Tab-separated table of C-alpha atoms and ligand atoms in Angstrom:
chain	number	residue	atom	x	y	z
A	8	MET	CA	-38.623	1.211	-6.988
A	9	ARG	CA	-35.717	2.240	-9.208
A	10	TYR	CA	-32.074	1.302	-8.645
A	11	GLY	CA	-28.822	3.084	-9.371
A	12	SER	CA	-25.119	2.785	-8.687
A	13	THR	CA	-23.302	4.181	-5.625
A	14	ARG	CA	-20.841	5.687	-8.163
A	15	GLY	CA	-23.527	7.420	-10.228
A	16	GLY	CA	-22.788	5.780	-13.596
A	17	VAL	CA	-25.910	3.582	-13.705
A	18	SER	CA	-29.443	4.699	-12.949
A	19	ASP	CA	-33.119	3.949	-13.397
A	20	LEU	CA	-32.918	0.144	-13.308
A	21	SER	CA	-35.831	-2.010	-12.197
A	22	PHE	CA	-35.368	-4.603	-9.434
A	23	CYS	CA	-34.956	-7.461	-11.937
A	24	ASP	CA	-32.452	-5.433	-13.991
A	25	ALA	CA	-30.470	-4.768	-10.817
A	26	VAL	CA	-30.452	-8.458	-9.887
A	27	MET	CA	-29.281	-9.529	-13.334
A	28	MET	CA	-26.566	-6.847	-13.388
A	29	GLY	CA	-25.159	-7.900	-9.980
A	30	LEU	CA	-22.222	-5.541	-9.635
A	31	ALA	CA	-22.954	-2.152	-11.228
A	32	SER	CA	-21.245	-1.778	-14.595
A	33	ASP	CA	-19.410	1.369	-13.379
A	34	GLY	CA	-17.733	-0.633	-10.602
A	35	GLY	CA	-20.091	0.580	-7.874
A	36	LEU	CA	-22.904	-1.230	-6.069
A	37	LEU	CA	-26.590	-1.031	-6.905
A	38	VAL	CA	-28.848	0.609	-4.328
A	39	PRO	CA	-32.552	1.527	-4.217
A	40	ALA	CA	-33.425	5.166	-4.885
A	41	ASP	CA	-34.925	5.385	-1.397
A	42	ILE	CA	-35.570	3.285	1.694
A	43	PRO	CA	-39.287	3.270	2.517
A	44	ASP	CA	-40.285	3.849	6.141
A	45	ILE	CA	-42.894	1.253	7.140
A	46	ARG	CA	-43.119	1.824	10.900
A	47	GLU	CA	-46.852	2.507	10.594
A	48	GLN	CA	-47.326	-1.081	9.384
A	49	LEU	CA	-45.441	-2.645	12.291
A	50	PRO	CA	-48.493	-3.291	14.503
A	51	GLU	CA	-50.106	-5.336	11.704
A	52	MET	CA	-46.893	-7.216	11.053
A	53	ALA	CA	-46.522	-8.304	14.679
A	54	SER	CA	-48.653	-11.410	14.125
A	55	LEU	CA	-47.338	-12.492	10.720
A	56	GLY	CA	-45.305	-15.549	9.780
A	57	TYR	CA	-41.988	-15.481	7.953
A	58	THR	CA	-43.146	-15.600	4.346
A	59	GLU	CA	-45.876	-13.012	4.980
A	60	ILE	CA	-43.288	-10.690	6.503
A	61	ALA	CA	-41.074	-11.355	3.487
A	62	ASN	CA	-43.876	-10.404	1.095
A	63	ARG	CA	-44.388	-7.089	2.854
A	64	VAL	CA	-40.737	-6.162	3.311
A	65	MET	CA	-39.453	-7.255	-0.089
A	66	GLY	CA	-42.589	-5.967	-1.787
A	67	CYS	CA	-41.536	-2.412	-0.845
A	68	PHE	CA	-38.466	-2.765	-3.091
A	69	ILE	CA	-39.875	-4.777	-6.005
A	70	ASP	CA	-42.444	-3.429	-8.451
A	71	ASP	CA	-41.575	-5.387	-11.583
A	72	ILE	CA	-42.694	-8.831	-10.355
A	73	PRO	CA	-46.471	-9.202	-9.858
A	74	ALA	CA	-47.416	-9.729	-6.193
A	75	ALA	CA	-48.706	-13.278	-6.747
A	76	ASP	CA	-45.487	-14.288	-8.522
A	77	LEU	CA	-43.342	-12.764	-5.789
A	78	GLU	CA	-45.333	-14.629	-3.181
A	79	ALA	CA	-44.760	-17.899	-5.041
A	80	LEU	CA	-41.016	-17.211	-5.340
A	81	ILE	CA	-40.798	-16.525	-1.605
A	82	GLU	CA	-42.810	-19.637	-0.679
A	83	LYS	CA	-40.595	-21.794	-2.880
A	84	SER	CA	-37.391	-20.275	-1.483
A	85	TYR	CA	-38.210	-21.001	2.159
A	86	ALA	CA	-39.960	-24.353	1.679
A	87	THR	CA	-36.435	-25.843	1.627
A	88	PHE	CA	-35.881	-24.820	5.277
A	89	ASP	CA	-36.423	-27.435	7.986
A	90	ASP	CA	-38.181	-25.166	10.516
A	91	GLU	CA	-41.569	-23.614	9.869
A	92	ARG	CA	-40.428	-20.318	11.395
A	93	VAL	CA	-37.568	-20.407	8.805
A	94	THR	CA	-35.232	-18.487	11.166
A	95	PRO	CA	-36.309	-19.564	14.670
A	96	LEU	CA	-35.406	-17.591	17.786
A	97	VAL	CA	-34.075	-19.725	20.649
A	98	PRO	CA	-33.602	-18.426	24.228
A	99	VAL	CA	-30.063	-19.113	25.488
A	100	GLY	CA	-29.161	-17.699	28.917
A	101	ASP	CA	-29.847	-13.951	28.908
A	102	MET	CA	-29.943	-13.641	25.124
A	103	GLN	CA	-31.919	-14.936	22.164
A	104	ILE	CA	-30.131	-16.768	19.374
A	105	MET	CA	-31.664	-16.373	15.928
A	106	GLU	CA	-30.757	-19.542	14.028
A	107	LEU	CA	-30.194	-18.563	10.404
A	108	PHE	CA	-28.896	-22.027	9.508
A	109	HIS	CA	-32.009	-24.110	8.803
A	110	GLY	CA	-31.545	-24.060	5.016
A	111	PRO	CA	-30.096	-26.803	2.794
A	112	THR	CA	-26.392	-26.155	3.543
A	113	LEU	CA	-26.791	-25.198	7.222
A	114	ALA	CA	-25.404	-21.671	6.783
A	115	PHE	CA	-27.068	-18.279	6.764
A	116	LYS	CA	-26.151	-17.680	3.118
A	117	ASP	CA	-28.983	-20.042	2.186
A	118	VAL	CA	-31.517	-17.387	3.250
A	119	ALA	CA	-30.299	-15.150	0.431
A	120	LEU	CA	-29.145	-17.674	-2.164
A	121	GLN	CA	-32.297	-19.787	-2.178
A	122	PHE	CA	-34.209	-16.632	-3.099
A	123	LEU	CA	-31.597	-15.368	-5.576
A	124	GLY	CA	-31.607	-18.682	-7.483
A	125	ASN	CA	-35.374	-18.534	-7.852
A	126	VAL	CA	-35.299	-14.904	-9.029
A	127	PHE	CA	-32.646	-15.770	-11.641
A	128	GLU	CA	-34.764	-18.648	-12.938
A	129	TYR	CA	-37.917	-16.505	-12.984
A	130	VAL	CA	-36.324	-13.628	-14.919
A	131	LEU	CA	-34.628	-15.933	-17.449
A	132	ALA	CA	-37.919	-17.753	-18.100
A	133	ARG	CA	-39.777	-14.444	-18.510
A	134	ASP	CA	-37.257	-12.465	-20.553
A	135	GLY	CA	-35.300	-15.260	-22.225
A	136	GLY	CA	-31.565	-15.871	-22.043
A	137	GLN	CA	-29.268	-18.111	-20.075
A	138	LEU	CA	-26.717	-17.740	-17.320
A	139	ASN	CA	-23.422	-19.489	-16.659
A	140	ILE	CA	-22.349	-18.832	-13.096
A	141	LEU	CA	-18.641	-19.187	-12.403
A	142	GLY	CA	-17.312	-19.017	-8.850
A	143	ALA	CA	-14.290	-19.888	-6.739
A	144	THR	CA	-14.511	-21.073	-3.152
A	145	SER	CA	-12.123	-22.068	-0.422
A	146	GLY	CA	-14.941	-24.200	0.925
A	147	ASP	CA	-17.501	-22.116	2.768
A	148	THR	CA	-19.732	-20.433	0.271
A	149	GLY	CA	-19.664	-22.687	-2.782
A	150	SER	CA	-22.212	-25.126	-1.422
A	151	ALA	CA	-24.840	-22.454	-0.670
A	152	ALA	CA	-24.458	-21.063	-4.195
A	153	ILE	CA	-24.843	-24.542	-5.685
A	154	ALA	CA	-27.883	-25.283	-3.523
A	155	GLY	CA	-29.441	-22.035	-4.750
A	156	VAL	CA	-29.415	-22.945	-8.446
A	157	ARG	CA	-29.273	-26.754	-8.659
A	158	GLY	CA	-31.793	-28.135	-11.118
A	159	LYS	CA	-32.841	-24.679	-12.354
A	160	GLU	CA	-33.717	-24.034	-16.006
A	161	ASN	CA	-31.336	-21.988	-18.199
A	162	ILE	CA	-28.657	-21.802	-15.499
A	163	ASN	CA	-25.355	-23.656	-15.218
A	164	ILE	CA	-23.046	-23.275	-12.251
A	165	PHE	CA	-19.297	-23.971	-12.270
A	166	ILE	CA	-17.585	-23.859	-8.894
A	167	MET	CA	-13.802	-24.105	-8.659
A	168	PHE	CA	-12.047	-25.144	-5.480
A	169	PRO	CA	-8.439	-26.076	-4.700
A	170	ASP	CA	-8.182	-29.858	-5.046
A	171	GLY	CA	-7.561	-31.535	-1.697
A	172	ARG	CA	-7.420	-28.263	0.227
A	173	THR	CA	-11.005	-27.787	1.365
A	174	SER	CA	-12.282	-29.771	4.322
A	175	PRO	CA	-13.653	-33.196	3.271
A	176	LEU	CA	-17.061	-32.215	4.627
A	177	GLN	CA	-17.199	-28.973	2.670
A	178	GLU	CA	-16.101	-30.751	-0.477
A	179	ARG	CA	-18.849	-33.342	-0.098
A	180	GLN	CA	-21.465	-30.633	0.446
A	181	MET	CA	-20.639	-29.532	-3.102
A	182	THR	CA	-19.693	-32.706	-4.958
A	183	THR	CA	-22.651	-34.830	-3.839
A	184	VAL	CA	-24.956	-32.498	-5.787
A	185	LEU	CA	-25.378	-34.457	-9.030
A	186	ASP	CA	-27.774	-32.240	-11.003
A	187	ASP	CA	-26.777	-31.847	-14.662
A	188	ASN	CA	-26.425	-28.074	-14.334
A	189	VAL	CA	-23.868	-28.272	-11.499
A	190	GLN	CA	-20.148	-28.717	-12.210
A	191	ASN	CA	-17.608	-28.923	-9.422
A	192	ILE	CA	-14.099	-28.251	-10.656
A	193	ALA	CA	-11.171	-29.362	-8.523
A	194	ILE	CA	-8.281	-27.173	-9.624
A	195	GLU	CA	-4.770	-28.537	-9.226
A	196	GLY	CA	-3.562	-25.514	-7.260
A	197	SER	CA	-4.343	-23.191	-4.346
A	198	PHE	CA	-7.378	-21.021	-3.633
A	199	ASP	CA	-5.408	-18.036	-4.955
A	200	ASP	CA	-4.915	-19.939	-8.218
A	201	CYS	CA	-8.690	-20.475	-8.423
A	202	GLN	CA	-9.251	-16.778	-7.882
A	203	SER	CA	-6.788	-15.744	-10.547
A	204	ILE	CA	-8.425	-18.111	-13.037
A	205	LEU	CA	-11.763	-16.526	-12.121
A	206	LYS	CA	-10.426	-13.027	-12.712
A	207	GLY	CA	-8.800	-14.072	-15.968
A	208	VAL	CA	-11.947	-15.672	-17.378
A	209	PHE	CA	-14.096	-12.658	-16.454
A	210	ALA	CA	-11.530	-10.326	-18.005
A	211	ASP	CA	-12.058	-11.991	-21.397
A	212	LEU	CA	-15.077	-9.867	-22.327
A	213	GLU	CA	-15.754	-11.674	-25.567
A	214	PHE	CA	-15.966	-15.004	-23.703
A	215	LYS	CA	-17.977	-13.411	-20.894
A	216	ASP	CA	-20.563	-12.078	-23.348
A	217	ARG	CA	-20.770	-15.198	-25.460
A	218	TYR	CA	-21.557	-17.406	-22.444
A	219	GLN	CA	-23.544	-14.887	-20.383
A	220	LEU	CA	-21.096	-15.350	-17.549
A	221	GLY	CA	-22.308	-14.270	-14.108
A	222	ALA	CA	-20.860	-14.277	-10.602
A	223	VAL	CA	-22.290	-15.237	-7.230
A	224	ASN	CA	-20.819	-12.564	-5.057
A	225	SER	CA	-22.173	-11.050	-1.915
A	226	VAL	CA	-22.945	-7.728	-3.569
A	227	ASN	CA	-26.140	-8.720	-5.362
A	228	TRP	CA	-28.948	-6.493	-4.063
A	229	ALA	CA	-31.372	-9.444	-3.892
A	230	ARG	CA	-29.130	-11.060	-1.290
A	231	VAL	CA	-29.195	-8.016	0.964
A	232	LEU	CA	-32.944	-7.653	0.523
A	233	ALA	CA	-33.699	-11.274	1.442
A	234	GLN	CA	-31.698	-10.771	4.640
A	235	VAL	CA	-33.641	-7.673	5.722
A	236	VAL	CA	-36.635	-9.935	6.349
A	237	TYR	CA	-35.271	-11.875	9.319
A	238	TYR	CA	-34.605	-8.713	11.315
A	239	PHE	CA	-38.357	-8.086	11.180
A	240	ALA	CA	-38.980	-11.757	11.991
A	241	ALA	CA	-36.711	-11.403	15.047
A	242	TRP	CA	-38.768	-8.479	16.319
A	243	VAL	CA	-42.019	-10.404	15.769
A	244	GLN	CA	-40.715	-13.538	17.524
A	245	LEU	CA	-39.485	-11.395	20.437
A	246	GLY	CA	-43.083	-10.249	20.950
A	247	SER	CA	-42.715	-6.822	19.264
A	248	PRO	CA	-40.676	-4.959	21.919
A	249	LYS	CA	-40.275	-1.154	21.891
A	250	ALA	CA	-36.567	-1.570	21.212
A	251	PHE	CA	-34.010	-4.357	20.859
A	252	GLN	CA	-30.382	-4.965	19.917
A	253	VAL	CA	-28.866	-7.342	17.407
A	254	ALA	CA	-25.324	-8.745	17.371
A	255	VAL	CA	-23.994	-9.820	13.969
A	256	PRO	CA	-20.747	-11.667	13.176
A	257	THR	CA	-19.480	-9.675	10.214
A	258	GLY	CA	-17.222	-10.193	7.206
A	259	ASN	CA	-18.459	-8.635	3.980
A	260	PHE	CA	-20.969	-6.415	5.819
A	261	GLY	CA	-23.897	-8.018	3.951
A	262	ASN	CA	-25.795	-9.429	6.914
A	263	ILE	CA	-25.444	-6.398	9.169
A	264	PHE	CA	-26.115	-3.973	6.319
A	265	ALA	CA	-29.485	-5.716	5.903
A	266	GLY	CA	-30.071	-4.927	9.592
A	267	TYR	CA	-29.187	-1.312	8.903
A	268	ILE	CA	-31.807	-1.191	6.119
A	269	ALA	CA	-34.386	-2.699	8.506
A	270	ARG	CA	-33.525	-0.005	11.053
A	271	ARG	CA	-33.914	2.722	8.427
A	272	MET	CA	-37.307	1.228	7.540
A	273	GLY	CA	-38.438	1.948	11.083
A	274	LEU	CA	-37.762	-1.333	12.873
A	275	PRO	CA	-36.860	-0.349	16.474
A	276	ILE	CA	-33.279	-1.674	16.540
A	277	ASP	CA	-31.415	0.327	19.160
A	278	LYS	CA	-27.892	-0.754	18.254
A	279	LEU	CA	-26.468	-3.116	15.672
A	280	ILE	CA	-23.521	-4.761	17.398
A	281	LEU	CA	-20.907	-5.394	14.730
A	282	ALA	CA	-18.454	-8.165	15.619
A	283	THR	CA	-15.351	-9.061	13.621
A	284	ASN	CA	-12.605	-11.621	14.119
A	285	GLU	CA	-8.982	-10.459	13.815
A	286	ASN	CA	-9.796	-9.217	10.325
A	287	ASP	CA	-11.013	-6.014	11.911
A	288	ILE	CA	-11.098	-3.378	9.156
A	289	LEU	CA	-14.681	-2.447	10.117
A	290	HIS	CA	-14.039	-2.258	13.842
A	291	ARG	CA	-11.073	0.033	13.143
A	292	PHE	CA	-13.147	2.186	10.822
A	293	PHE	CA	-15.950	2.735	13.318
A	294	THR	CA	-13.499	3.574	16.108
A	295	THR	CA	-11.109	5.827	14.138
A	296	GLY	CA	-12.751	6.847	10.848
A	297	ARG	CA	-9.892	5.289	8.924
A	298	TYR	CA	-10.761	2.551	6.411
A	299	GLU	CA	-7.493	0.730	5.843
A	300	ARG	CA	-6.626	-2.524	4.161
A	301	GLY	CA	-4.639	-5.014	6.266
A	302	SER	CA	-3.341	-8.482	5.514
A	303	VAL	CA	-5.645	-11.472	5.839
A	304	HIS	CA	-5.533	-13.439	9.073
A	305	PHE	CA	-6.698	-17.048	8.935
A	306	THR	CA	-8.957	-17.586	11.929
A	307	TYR	CA	-11.408	-20.028	13.515
A	308	SER	CA	-14.231	-18.184	11.728
A	309	PRO	CA	-13.047	-18.561	8.108
A	310	ALA	CA	-16.187	-17.151	6.451
A	311	MET	CA	-15.194	-13.789	7.956
A	312	ASP	CA	-11.542	-13.867	6.866
A	313	ILE	CA	-11.740	-10.944	4.466
A	314	GLN	CA	-9.630	-7.842	3.911
A	315	VAL	CA	-12.228	-5.516	2.482
A	316	SER	CA	-15.963	-5.598	3.156
A	317	SER	CA	-17.667	-5.345	-0.196
A	318	ASN	CA	-21.067	-4.115	1.026
A	319	PHE	CA	-19.562	-1.300	3.080
A	320	GLU	CA	-19.736	1.012	0.066
A	321	ARG	CA	-23.528	0.904	0.238
A	322	TYR	CA	-23.469	2.160	3.807
A	323	LEU	CA	-21.041	4.951	2.917
A	324	TYR	CA	-23.397	6.008	0.155
A	325	TYR	CA	-26.213	6.632	2.627
A	326	GLN	CA	-23.924	8.315	5.164
A	327	PHE	CA	-22.601	10.605	2.433
A	328	GLY	CA	-26.166	11.757	1.718
A	329	GLN	CA	-26.451	9.622	-1.465
A	330	ASP	CA	-23.695	11.695	-3.051
A	331	ALA	CA	-22.136	9.377	-5.668
A	332	SER	CA	-19.175	11.657	-6.344
A	333	ARG	CA	-18.113	11.551	-2.704
A	334	VAL	CA	-18.376	7.769	-2.652
A	335	THR	CA	-16.315	7.574	-5.839
A	336	GLY	CA	-13.683	9.878	-4.356
A	337	PHE	CA	-13.440	7.827	-1.156
A	338	MET	CA	-13.254	4.489	-2.983
A	339	ASN	CA	-10.650	5.780	-5.463
A	340	GLU	CA	-8.498	7.041	-2.623
A	341	PHE	CA	-8.823	3.647	-0.943
A	342	LEU	CA	-7.902	1.871	-4.178
A	343	VAL	CA	-4.815	4.002	-4.768
A	344	HIS	CA	-3.500	4.378	-1.207
A	345	GLY	CA	-4.921	1.320	0.560
A	346	SER	CA	-6.689	3.616	2.996
A	347	ALA	CA	-9.202	6.459	3.149
A	348	THR	CA	-10.538	8.460	6.067
A	349	VAL	CA	-13.798	9.993	7.203
A	350	ASN	CA	-13.505	12.767	9.756
A	351	PHE	CA	-16.315	12.023	12.221
A	352	ASN	CA	-15.988	15.571	13.628
A	353	THR	CA	-17.139	17.097	10.372
A	354	VAL	CA	-19.161	14.279	8.766
A	355	ASN	CA	-22.177	13.348	10.787
A	356	PHE	CA	-22.399	9.532	10.789
A	357	ASP	CA	-25.384	7.931	12.469
A	358	ASP	CA	-25.015	5.991	15.716
A	359	ALA	CA	-26.423	2.684	14.518
A	360	PHE	CA	-23.365	0.560	15.303
A	361	ALA	CA	-21.399	-0.604	18.327
A	362	THR	CA	-18.340	-2.643	17.350
A	363	GLY	CA	-15.710	-5.039	18.679
A	364	CYS	CA	-13.150	-7.578	17.449
A	365	VAL	CA	-12.388	-11.019	18.818
A	366	SER	CA	-9.328	-13.296	18.903
A	367	ASP	CA	-9.413	-17.043	18.249
A	368	GLU	CA	-8.775	-17.705	21.920
A	369	GLU	CA	-11.757	-15.565	22.922
A	370	THR	CA	-13.889	-17.300	20.289
A	371	LEU	CA	-13.077	-20.720	21.685
A	372	ASN	CA	-13.555	-19.574	25.285
A	373	THR	CA	-16.977	-18.196	24.392
A	374	ILE	CA	-18.014	-21.512	22.817
A	375	VAL	CA	-16.911	-23.446	25.896
A	376	ALA	CA	-18.372	-21.018	28.460
A	377	THR	CA	-21.738	-20.810	26.683
A	378	TYR	CA	-21.923	-24.581	26.387
A	379	GLU	CA	-21.048	-25.107	30.038
A	380	ALA	CA	-23.541	-22.484	31.230
A	381	THR	CA	-26.471	-23.309	28.953
A	382	GLY	CA	-25.850	-26.548	27.027
A	383	TYR	CA	-26.114	-24.606	23.735
A	384	LEU	CA	-23.392	-25.110	21.145
A	385	LEU	CA	-22.284	-22.016	19.199
A	386	ASP	CA	-20.422	-22.248	15.920
A	387	PRO	CA	-17.222	-20.124	15.856
A	388	HIS	CA	-18.773	-17.322	13.758
A	389	THR	CA	-21.752	-16.997	16.056
A	390	ALA	CA	-19.400	-17.048	19.056
A	391	VAL	CA	-17.634	-13.935	17.712
A	392	GLY	CA	-20.952	-12.072	17.829
A	393	VAL	CA	-21.878	-13.397	21.258
A	394	HIS	CA	-18.495	-12.366	22.658
A	395	VAL	CA	-18.752	-8.759	21.498
A	396	ALA	CA	-22.404	-8.524	22.550
A	397	ALA	CA	-21.492	-9.458	26.122
A	398	SER	CA	-19.511	-6.242	26.578
A	399	ARG	CA	-21.346	-3.903	24.191
A	400	ARG	CA	-24.984	-4.698	24.946
A	401	ASN	CA	-27.371	-2.590	26.948
A	402	PRO	CA	-28.606	-5.034	29.631
A	403	GLU	CA	-31.985	-3.255	29.776
A	404	LEU	CA	-32.910	-4.266	26.231
A	405	PRO	CA	-33.564	-7.654	24.646
A	406	LEU	CA	-30.577	-8.982	22.704
A	407	VAL	CA	-30.703	-11.111	19.563
A	408	CYS	CA	-27.455	-12.780	18.438
A	409	MET	CA	-27.465	-13.898	14.809
A	410	ALA	CA	-26.252	-17.523	14.452
A	411	THR	CA	-24.760	-17.854	10.990
A	412	ALA	CA	-23.805	-21.529	10.796
A	413	HIS	CA	-24.722	-24.833	12.426
A	414	PRO	CA	-21.885	-25.917	14.782
A	415	ALA	CA	-21.479	-29.262	12.988
A	416	LYS	CA	-20.054	-27.402	9.976
A	417	PHE	CA	-17.101	-26.301	12.112
A	418	ASP	CA	-16.781	-29.261	14.461
A	419	ASP	CA	-12.974	-29.333	14.112
A	420	VAL	CA	-12.668	-25.903	15.774
A	421	ILE	CA	-15.202	-26.678	18.499
A	422	ARG	CA	-13.454	-29.936	19.346
A	423	LYS	CA	-10.339	-27.970	20.345
A	424	GLY	CA	-12.310	-26.696	23.326
A	425	LEU	CA	-14.896	-29.451	23.810
A	426	PRO	CA	-13.145	-32.673	22.758
A	427	ASP	CA	-15.811	-35.038	24.076
A	428	THR	CA	-18.937	-33.362	22.776
A	429	ASP	CA	-21.091	-34.869	20.056
A	430	ILE	CA	-21.224	-32.295	17.257
A	431	THR	CA	-23.104	-33.756	14.328
A	432	HIS	CA	-26.048	-32.967	12.093
A	433	PRO	CA	-27.986	-35.711	10.285
A	434	ALA	CA	-27.851	-33.846	6.955
A	435	LEU	CA	-24.043	-33.866	7.116
A	436	GLU	CA	-23.784	-37.490	8.254
A	437	VAL	CA	-25.828	-38.593	5.235
A	438	LEU	CA	-23.300	-37.033	2.848
A	439	LYS	CA	-20.641	-39.534	3.858
A	440	ASP	CA	-22.419	-42.318	1.973
A	441	LEU	CA	-23.623	-40.444	-1.090
A	442	PRO	CA	-22.038	-40.708	-4.536
A	443	ALA	CA	-19.989	-37.667	-5.544
A	444	ARG	CA	-18.852	-36.123	-8.825
A	445	LYS	CA	-16.098	-33.627	-9.608
A	446	THR	CA	-13.831	-32.839	-12.524
A	447	GLN	CA	-10.122	-32.289	-11.991
A	448	LEU	CA	-8.604	-29.600	-14.155
A	449	PRO	CA	-5.091	-28.179	-14.335
A	450	ASN	CA	-4.314	-24.711	-12.986
A	451	ASP	CA	-4.989	-23.194	-16.398
A	452	GLN	CA	-7.549	-20.629	-17.447
A	453	ASP	CA	-7.900	-22.051	-20.961
A	454	ALA	CA	-8.777	-25.483	-19.592
A	455	VAL	CA	-11.574	-23.912	-17.542
A	456	LYS	CA	-12.861	-21.952	-20.543
A	457	ALA	CA	-12.864	-25.081	-22.706
A	458	PHE	CA	-14.779	-26.929	-19.986
A	459	ILE	CA	-17.436	-24.204	-19.830
A	460	ALA	CA	-17.714	-24.156	-23.626
A	461	ASP	CA	-18.132	-27.941	-23.670
A	462	HIS	CA	-21.083	-27.693	-21.326
A	463	ASN	CA	-22.830	-25.160	-23.541
A	464	ASP	CA	-23.014	-27.120	-26.788
B	526	LIG	C1	-20.667	-15.222	5.111
B	526	LIG	C2	-20.674	-15.569	6.557
B	526	LIG	C3	-20.528	-14.590	7.571
B	526	LIG	C4	-20.289	-13.128	7.256
B	526	LIG	O1	-21.425	-12.463	6.731
B	526	LIG	P1	-21.254	-11.111	5.898
B	526	LIG	O2	-22.581	-10.864	5.304
B	526	LIG	O3	-20.199	-11.403	4.869
B	526	LIG	O4	-20.838	-10.060	6.847
B	526	LIG	C5	-20.588	-14.996	8.893
B	526	LIG	N1	-20.747	-16.298	9.220
B	526	LIG	C6	-20.873	-17.269	8.293
B	526	LIG	C7	-21.011	-18.682	8.734
B	526	LIG	C8	-20.852	-16.949	6.928
B	526	LIG	O5	-20.972	-17.920	6.019
């Protein structure tokens, strides 16, 4: 399989090239030249376990890693999960919850980042070279990135966060990782300060080249690909129905776009139910055709507090008939004017999605109502999906709701509605007694550069 950019300026990359490039060098996103249809293989897949499904599904998109090596990478990536089904399906009332949070940091990003870390290490060992990953986090995603590359050869990771402004739990999920290749940097400033340092360091191309600087953003193709697998696993665990629906709490459009790929591969997903919090750019797009930037709302589901959904460009590319110049035109218009429009009367978009957006009050009510009716505790992100699914689902078809985080990660929100409920997870309790390490640095790009240089002597 060859890969190219949605903007047309990069083409003919192998899978490993695409993974190492991350964001396409022309500013677009890397996509496979085609999406194979594997519906003929579905009957055989119906009895397979997670890693076997992963071998089949990912194997369709990877031809530059020998099959035995890919199998080993997949086994290693999911051996860190605490359930043998990796992403188990749990019946809750009249729906099925697919728990994507059995990885090391209890969030669905582990599914992708455990695999990505292993692919990075594999390619660097095979082709030579090193990687310094620099990232900024407000708390949610840093720990999954760290867990993906801790202890790996030829990789360092530097994660900046605003000192004293992430939740104590989220900070400890990062700072209790003591591997030599992991550096947590507490910046004396805000999350915005961390992000502007990040931009500044990446803008210094000489520095970026010298230290082989890389990012851990949600646009890496390997992340999307790893997520396609659990849509197939959901169908298998459901008992291979003729059709089913999936509800997905959505921010950057990475998770649900993986579902879209699975659907294009022939998996019988009737509708993908796309649920946003008050940051509803996608819901507005699918109802009006207008893709328009708003201001960020801070909500109970912080991992979905985004203005612009970075993976959306990949979807546009397929809807525009893989026409890179149209994608470029749309994205340039969006960049310049803060909005761009698709006329659904003249452009024939597929009918894969049903959408809805959810307020904080509705999120909390959904958590409480589900708990009272079934005894199952939803995290706030998952609750957003469950809420939209309730009104958008077809009651005749099985419904899978993707659960993207363990509730104990967001116990402070849940406690607002269920003050007396025990919301803990042993892996998080343990962190309270572990030694931690972080380095405080001033809000200064040069201090961060010097720190990175120091760790590369
Ligand atoms: C990242 C994240 C999401 C959003 O997923 P996207 O792929 O960005 O749409 C939802 N829930 C949790 C807990 C997350 O960490």
